[in-house]
Short mmCIF file of C-alpha atoms in Angstrom, two decimals:
data_model
loop_
_atom_site.label_atom_id
_atom_site.label_comp_id
_atom_site.label_asym_id
_atom_site.label_seq_id
_atom_site.Cartn_x
_atom_site.Cartn_y
_atom_site.Cartn_z
CA MET A 14 128.50 94.99 96.60
CA ASP A 15 128.65 98.33 98.38
CA MET A 16 127.58 98.11 102.02
CA GLU A 17 127.15 100.75 104.69
CA ILE A 18 127.21 100.17 108.44
CA PHE A 19 124.76 101.61 110.97
CA GLY A 20 124.04 101.30 114.65
CA LYS A 21 120.91 99.65 115.98
CA GLU A 22 119.52 102.92 117.37
CA GLN A 23 120.08 104.76 114.08
CA LEU A 24 117.99 102.30 112.07
CA GLU A 25 115.33 102.00 114.75
CA ASP A 26 114.95 105.78 114.77
CA LEU A 27 114.67 105.91 110.97
CA GLY A 28 112.07 103.13 110.99
CA PHE A 29 110.11 104.84 113.74
CA ARG A 30 110.02 108.18 111.89
CA LEU A 31 108.91 106.56 108.63
CA LEU A 32 106.25 104.39 110.23
CA LEU A 33 104.79 107.36 112.08
CA THR A 34 103.94 108.90 108.70
CA GLY A 35 101.63 105.95 108.13
CA GLY A 36 99.45 107.05 111.03
CA LEU A 37 100.57 104.45 113.56
CA ARG A 38 100.53 105.16 117.27
CA GLU A 39 103.98 106.07 118.60
CA GLU A 40 104.25 102.93 120.73
CA ASP A 41 103.26 100.73 117.80
CA ALA A 42 105.69 102.43 115.41
CA ARG A 43 108.52 101.88 117.89
CA THR A 44 107.60 98.21 118.32
CA ILE A 45 107.60 97.53 114.59
CA ALA A 46 110.82 99.50 114.02
CA ARG A 47 112.53 97.43 116.74
CA ASP A 48 111.21 94.21 115.21
CA LEU A 49 112.45 95.08 111.72
CA VAL A 50 115.91 96.02 112.97
CA ALA A 51 116.01 92.82 115.04
CA ALA A 52 115.61 90.88 111.78
CA ASP A 53 118.46 92.82 110.16
CA MET A 54 120.63 92.09 113.18
CA ARG A 55 119.93 88.36 112.86
CA GLY A 56 121.13 88.53 109.27
CA LEU A 57 117.59 88.37 107.87
CA ASN A 58 117.62 91.50 105.69
CA SER A 59 114.65 90.05 103.79
CA HIS A 60 112.49 90.81 106.85
CA GLY A 61 114.18 93.99 108.00
CA VAL A 62 113.90 97.71 107.31
CA SER A 63 113.89 97.07 103.56
CA ARG A 64 110.18 96.24 103.91
CA ILE A 65 109.14 99.65 105.22
CA PRO A 66 108.19 101.19 101.83
CA MET A 67 105.99 98.20 101.06
CA TYR A 68 104.27 98.32 104.47
CA LEU A 69 103.60 102.04 104.09
CA LYS A 70 102.15 101.54 100.61
CA ARG A 71 99.73 98.94 102.00
CA ILE A 72 98.62 101.38 104.71
CA GLU A 73 98.15 104.11 102.10
CA CYS A 74 95.98 101.77 100.01
CA LYS A 75 93.86 100.99 103.09
CA CYS A 76 94.82 97.31 103.01
CA VAL A 77 96.15 97.73 106.56
CA ASN A 78 94.55 99.53 109.50
CA PRO A 79 97.27 101.66 111.15
CA ARG A 80 95.38 101.90 114.46
CA PRO A 81 93.63 98.56 114.96
CA ASP A 82 91.31 97.66 117.80
CA ILE A 83 92.72 94.19 118.50
CA ARG A 84 90.20 92.05 120.36
CA VAL A 85 90.85 88.90 122.36
CA GLU A 86 88.11 86.39 123.15
CA GLN A 87 88.45 83.22 125.23
CA VAL A 88 86.68 80.47 123.27
CA GLY A 89 87.80 77.47 125.31
CA THR A 90 89.41 76.61 128.63
CA ALA A 91 92.88 77.10 127.16
CA VAL A 92 92.01 78.70 123.81
CA LEU A 93 91.97 82.33 122.68
CA ARG A 94 90.73 83.89 119.45
CA VAL A 95 92.34 87.18 118.41
CA ASP A 96 90.68 89.52 115.91
CA GLY A 97 93.46 91.69 114.48
CA ASP A 98 91.14 94.30 112.90
CA ASP A 99 93.38 94.25 109.78
CA GLY A 100 96.24 95.79 111.76
CA MET A 101 99.95 95.29 111.23
CA GLY A 102 100.70 91.64 111.90
CA PHE A 103 103.49 92.55 114.31
CA LEU A 104 100.97 94.14 116.66
CA VAL A 105 98.45 91.33 116.31
CA ALA A 106 101.00 88.58 116.94
CA HIS A 107 102.66 90.31 119.89
CA LYS A 108 99.25 90.82 121.50
CA ALA A 109 98.33 87.19 120.81
CA MET A 110 101.52 85.91 122.39
CA GLU A 111 101.17 88.26 125.38
CA GLU A 112 97.64 87.05 126.11
CA GLY A 113 98.54 83.44 125.38
CA LEU A 114 101.38 83.55 127.90
CA LYS A 115 99.01 84.83 130.58
CA LEU A 116 96.58 81.99 129.89
CA ALA A 117 99.30 79.32 129.73
CA GLU A 118 100.49 80.39 133.18
CA LYS A 119 97.11 79.21 134.50
CA THR A 120 96.32 76.30 132.21
CA GLY A 121 99.81 74.93 131.44
CA ILE A 122 99.26 75.08 127.70
CA ALA A 123 97.41 77.62 125.57
CA MET A 124 96.35 77.76 121.93
CA VAL A 125 95.82 81.13 120.24
CA GLY A 126 94.29 81.56 116.81
CA CYS A 127 94.52 84.94 115.04
CA THR A 128 92.41 86.18 112.17
CA ARG A 129 92.16 89.44 110.20
CA SER A 130 95.90 89.95 110.48
CA THR A 131 98.62 90.87 107.98
CA HIS A 132 102.26 89.99 107.35
CA PHE A 133 103.98 89.79 110.73
CA GLY A 134 107.63 89.85 109.73
CA MET A 135 110.09 87.38 111.23
CA SER A 136 108.38 84.49 113.07
CA ALA A 137 111.29 84.30 115.51
CA LEU A 138 110.07 87.56 117.10
CA TYR A 139 107.15 85.80 118.77
CA VAL A 140 109.09 82.69 119.69
CA LYS A 141 111.64 84.93 121.42
CA GLN A 142 108.78 86.68 123.22
CA ALA A 143 107.76 83.32 124.72
CA LEU A 144 111.34 82.22 125.43
CA ALA A 145 111.98 85.46 127.32
CA LYS A 146 109.26 84.37 129.76
CA GLY A 147 110.62 80.82 129.95
CA TYR A 148 107.92 79.19 127.84
CA ALA A 149 108.13 76.72 124.97
CA CYS A 150 106.06 77.50 121.91
CA MET A 151 105.21 76.83 118.27
CA VAL A 152 104.15 79.59 115.86
CA TYR A 153 102.42 79.00 112.52
CA THR A 154 101.29 81.49 109.91
CA ASN A 155 99.90 81.26 106.41
CA SER A 156 100.78 83.67 103.61
CA SER A 157 100.05 84.57 100.01
CA ALA A 158 100.56 81.96 97.29
CA ALA A 159 104.24 81.44 96.49
CA LEU A 160 104.83 77.73 95.84
CA PRO A 161 103.04 74.79 94.20
CA VAL A 162 101.51 71.69 95.72
CA CYS A 163 103.20 68.40 94.89
CA GLY A 164 102.43 67.77 91.22
CA GLY A 165 101.17 71.32 90.61
CA ARG A 166 102.75 73.98 88.40
CA THR A 167 101.13 77.16 89.75
CA ALA A 168 101.53 78.96 93.08
CA PHE A 169 98.90 77.85 95.59
CA LEU A 170 100.59 77.48 98.99
CA GLY A 171 102.30 80.20 100.99
CA ALA A 172 105.94 80.11 102.05
CA ALA A 173 104.23 79.92 105.48
CA PRO A 174 107.09 79.59 107.99
CA PHE A 175 107.10 77.23 110.93
CA ALA A 176 108.79 78.46 114.10
CA ALA A 177 109.32 76.82 117.47
CA GLY A 178 111.32 77.35 120.62
CA MET A 179 112.41 75.56 123.78
CA PRO A 180 113.93 77.52 126.70
CA GLY A 181 117.58 76.84 127.39
CA GLY A 182 119.03 75.46 130.60
CA PHE A 183 121.40 76.85 133.22
CA GLU A 184 124.38 76.65 130.85
CA SER A 185 122.77 76.13 127.47
CA PRO A 186 121.08 78.45 124.96
CA ASP A 187 117.47 78.43 123.83
CA TYR A 188 116.46 76.26 120.91
CA LEU A 189 114.90 78.52 118.26
CA LEU A 190 113.80 77.23 114.86
CA ASP A 191 112.36 79.60 112.22
CA MET A 192 112.12 78.26 108.69
CA ALA A 193 110.05 78.82 105.58
CA MET A 194 108.61 75.90 103.65
CA THR A 195 110.54 77.03 100.57
CA VAL A 196 114.13 76.11 99.69
CA THR A 197 114.91 79.73 100.58
CA ALA A 198 112.68 82.46 102.00
CA ARG A 199 110.83 84.36 99.27
CA GLY A 200 111.89 87.59 100.96
CA LYS A 201 115.53 86.69 100.23
CA ILE A 202 114.71 86.45 96.54
CA ARG A 203 113.08 89.89 96.84
CA VAL A 204 116.26 91.31 98.40
CA ALA A 205 118.33 89.78 95.59
CA MET A 206 115.95 91.48 93.14
CA ILE A 207 116.38 94.83 94.89
CA ASN A 208 120.16 94.43 94.82
CA ASN A 209 120.23 93.27 91.18
CA GLN A 210 121.84 89.97 92.17
CA PRO A 211 121.30 86.52 90.62
CA ILE A 212 120.06 83.65 92.76
CA PRO A 213 121.39 80.08 92.83
CA GLU A 214 119.77 77.42 90.68
CA GLY A 215 117.07 75.25 92.20
CA LEU A 216 115.27 77.93 94.22
CA ALA A 217 112.47 79.03 91.90
CA LEU A 218 110.76 78.89 88.51
CA ASP A 219 109.74 81.78 86.27
CA GLN A 220 106.14 82.42 85.18
CA GLU A 221 106.49 79.93 82.34
CA GLY A 222 107.59 77.21 84.76
CA ASN A 223 111.26 77.27 83.75
CA PRO A 224 114.16 77.17 86.22
CA THR A 225 115.73 80.61 86.60
CA THR A 226 118.58 82.38 88.34
CA ASP A 227 117.09 85.81 87.58
CA ALA A 228 115.79 87.10 90.93
CA LYS A 229 113.10 89.30 89.35
CA LYS A 230 111.75 86.47 87.20
CA ALA A 231 111.87 84.17 90.21
CA PHE A 232 110.01 86.66 92.38
CA GLU A 233 107.30 87.00 89.72
CA GLY A 234 107.19 83.22 89.33
CA ILE A 235 107.05 80.53 91.99
CA CYS A 236 109.36 79.36 94.77
CA LEU A 237 110.13 75.68 95.16
CA PRO A 238 109.36 73.81 98.40
CA PHE A 239 112.25 72.34 100.35
CA GLY A 240 112.33 68.56 100.27
CA GLY A 241 109.83 68.40 97.41
CA PRO A 242 106.55 66.85 98.58
CA LYS A 243 107.58 67.05 102.25
CA GLY A 244 107.95 70.83 102.21
CA ALA A 245 104.76 71.22 100.18
CA ALA A 246 102.82 69.07 102.65
CA LEU A 247 104.09 71.12 105.60
CA ALA A 248 103.15 74.36 103.81
CA MET A 249 99.67 72.90 103.36
CA LEU A 250 99.49 72.18 107.09
CA MET A 251 100.50 75.77 107.92
CA ASP A 252 97.75 77.04 105.58
CA MET A 253 95.17 74.71 107.10
CA MET A 254 96.06 75.37 110.74
CA ALA A 255 96.72 79.10 110.56
CA GLY A 256 94.29 80.01 107.79
CA MET A 257 91.44 77.57 107.29
CA TYR A 258 91.09 76.53 110.96
CA THR A 259 91.12 80.10 112.34
CA GLY A 260 88.53 81.43 109.89
CA SER A 261 91.10 83.49 107.95
CA ASN A 262 91.74 83.47 104.21
CA TYR A 263 93.25 80.22 102.94
CA ALA A 264 93.71 77.94 99.91
CA GLY A 265 95.16 80.64 97.67
CA ASP A 266 92.84 83.46 98.83
CA VAL A 267 95.43 85.44 100.82
CA SER A 268 96.14 88.62 98.85
CA SER A 269 99.67 89.13 97.57
CA LEU A 270 101.73 91.28 99.89
CA TYR A 271 103.47 92.89 96.93
CA TYR A 272 101.03 92.99 94.02
CA ARG A 273 97.48 93.39 95.32
CA PHE A 274 96.30 96.51 97.11
CA GLU A 275 92.51 96.31 96.83
CA GLU A 276 91.71 94.52 100.08
CA PRO A 277 93.12 93.41 103.45
CA GLN A 278 94.99 90.10 103.51
CA ASN A 279 92.95 88.50 106.33
CA LEU A 280 96.00 86.48 107.26
CA GLY A 281 95.87 83.83 110.01
CA HIS A 282 98.35 82.85 112.73
CA MET A 283 98.31 79.98 115.21
CA MET A 284 100.33 79.76 118.42
CA PHE A 285 100.82 76.95 120.92
CA ILE A 286 102.38 78.05 124.21
CA MET A 287 103.57 75.58 126.87
CA ARG A 288 105.01 75.82 130.36
CA PRO A 289 108.27 73.83 130.52
CA ASP A 290 107.53 72.52 134.04
CA LEU A 291 104.47 70.41 133.21
CA PHE A 292 106.25 67.06 133.47
CA MET A 293 109.05 67.94 135.89
CA SER A 294 110.29 70.86 137.95
CA GLY A 295 111.72 73.89 136.22
CA ASN A 296 115.17 73.10 137.62
CA GLU A 297 115.04 69.54 136.32
CA TYR A 298 114.02 70.80 132.90
CA LYS A 299 116.99 73.17 132.80
CA LYS A 300 119.40 70.41 133.88
CA ARG A 301 118.11 68.14 131.12
CA MET A 302 118.54 70.90 128.53
CA ASP A 303 122.13 71.33 129.71
CA VAL A 304 122.75 67.60 129.25
CA TYR A 305 121.23 67.73 125.76
CA TYR A 306 123.39 70.67 124.77
CA LYS A 307 126.62 69.15 126.11
CA ARG A 308 125.97 65.94 124.20
CA LEU A 309 125.13 67.90 121.06
CA LYS A 310 128.39 69.88 121.23
CA ALA A 311 130.44 66.74 121.87
CA LEU A 312 129.15 64.82 118.82
CA PRO A 313 131.75 63.82 116.20
CA ARG A 314 131.79 66.45 113.44
CA ALA A 315 131.45 65.78 109.75
CA ALA A 316 134.25 66.80 107.38
CA GLY A 317 134.35 70.57 106.99
CA CYS A 318 132.27 71.28 110.11
CA ASP A 319 134.08 73.37 112.73
CA GLU A 320 131.31 73.41 115.32
CA ILE A 321 127.87 71.89 115.87
CA LEU A 322 125.33 74.55 116.78
CA MET A 323 121.87 74.59 118.32
CA PRO A 324 119.19 76.07 116.02
CA GLY A 325 119.13 79.77 116.84
CA GLU A 326 122.80 79.97 117.85
CA PRO A 327 124.06 81.27 114.47
CA GLU A 328 121.48 84.06 114.49
CA ASP A 329 122.22 84.96 118.11
CA ARG A 330 125.90 85.27 117.23
CA LYS A 331 125.06 87.51 114.28
CA THR A 332 122.97 89.68 116.62
CA GLN A 333 125.87 90.04 119.04
CA GLU A 334 128.19 90.85 116.15
CA ALA A 335 125.76 93.51 114.89
CA LEU A 336 125.54 95.08 118.35
CA LYS A 337 129.31 95.28 118.45
CA ASN A 338 130.17 96.24 114.87
CA GLY A 339 126.93 97.60 113.39
CA ILE A 340 124.35 96.48 110.84
CA ALA A 341 125.28 96.29 107.16
CA LEU A 342 122.79 97.45 104.51
CA THR A 343 123.27 97.56 100.75
CA ALA A 344 123.29 100.85 98.86
CA ASN A 345 120.13 99.86 96.96
CA ILE A 346 118.16 99.26 100.16
CA LEU A 347 119.38 102.59 101.54
CA ASP A 348 118.40 104.32 98.29
CA SER A 349 114.89 102.91 98.61
CA LEU A 350 114.59 104.11 102.21
CA TYR A 351 116.02 107.52 101.33
CA LEU A 352 113.54 108.07 98.49
CA GLU A 353 110.69 106.98 100.77
CA SER A 354 111.92 109.49 103.34
CA LEU A 355 111.99 112.27 100.75
CA ARG A 356 108.44 111.46 99.66
CA ARG A 357 107.26 111.62 103.26
CA GLY A 358 109.24 114.61 104.43
CA VAL A 359 111.26 112.57 106.91
CA THR A 360 114.78 113.75 107.72
CA CYS A 361 117.36 111.42 109.18
CA PRO A 362 120.89 112.82 108.73
CA GLU A 363 122.22 110.14 111.11
CA VAL A 364 121.57 107.58 108.36
CA PHE A 365 121.54 109.57 105.11
CA GLY A 366 124.07 112.27 105.96
CA GLU A 367 123.60 116.00 106.30
CA ASN A 368 123.34 116.46 102.52
CA GLY A 369 121.32 113.34 101.76
CA ARG A 370 122.16 110.70 99.17
CA ALA A 371 122.78 110.96 95.44
CA VAL A 372 120.26 108.55 93.93
CA ALA A 373 119.95 108.13 90.16
CA ALA A 374 116.81 105.97 90.20
CA ASP A 375 114.56 104.14 92.63
CA SER A 376 116.54 100.95 92.16
CA GLY A 377 115.60 99.68 95.59
CA ALA A 378 111.85 99.99 95.23
CA VAL A 379 109.70 96.89 95.25
CA VAL A 380 108.14 96.11 91.88
CA PHE A 381 104.47 96.56 92.74
CA GLU A 382 103.07 95.62 89.34
CA LYS A 383 103.63 92.02 88.36
CA LYS A 384 104.75 91.43 84.82
CA GLN A 385 102.19 89.18 83.14
CA GLY A 386 103.55 86.18 81.27
#
């Protein structure tokens, strides 16, 4: 597949220019552009700049408020409630984590529940925000229906990722887990659809409930939970904690990110933020993390395994590689971004060249109308 390489600043600038056309404040547009490129740099193209056309369509349809008045209310000694005012989830979640960190500094641990939010991209963004301040955290979110409950045959639960982080030690990296409750992230199936690629067996079913390797049929159908009933049960917990418990939409009521444009999503997020020095000094914590990491790296390796890695290490290495050698995007994703730029009068010769791109059709566009079975 044809790939083109770009620098971090080039893609951030393109994202910023496009997002500005949606009416966002400059600071907010820059934040979201950085977040999307950060996902591409971690190898998560499903949550990167490829999503910009879809986000802009949702703003156009008034499903998303481009200039939200995000409000924070303390509802308990160590508990905050964040009203996202239907703004971009990136802005809501960053604000929630920022305020939660301030509270946790005083109380040791803080819980933050968000409501009236929207899709917030890569969960790792907010874990990294906490890790940068030296805090441990867990981040939950619910999402639109994408997978069945155990024994069900229709989509009811969201892919609803679970993310968590523990700060590293003096000589050891942070622990950073970010995983969907599906066998593979639904966004990866979407990227395969954009790039006209098949998907492996065992990831999804089509609308008739049949196994499929056709990415488009899979995207219109249902994803499968990892670990069968275990993954489905965890997805249910994410929906209950982030959606039902916070007063957000839940139990199948979250509007589809891709196919419904009549109303805001009213998505919910939940964050738990913890100081690492609650049970010992900060130095002792770091020493213990170093011991853990050394033991992890010294474990006997299974056949075919060259190195045992801490969760988050592979993505950090991809980020460093992208900083050094650039970020690879497929031609179809670039076509989609170029056509969106043309529609919005945005010029970016640094990415598209002085004479633009030759595009035969909008092959990279998201399919916004779901084929009915």
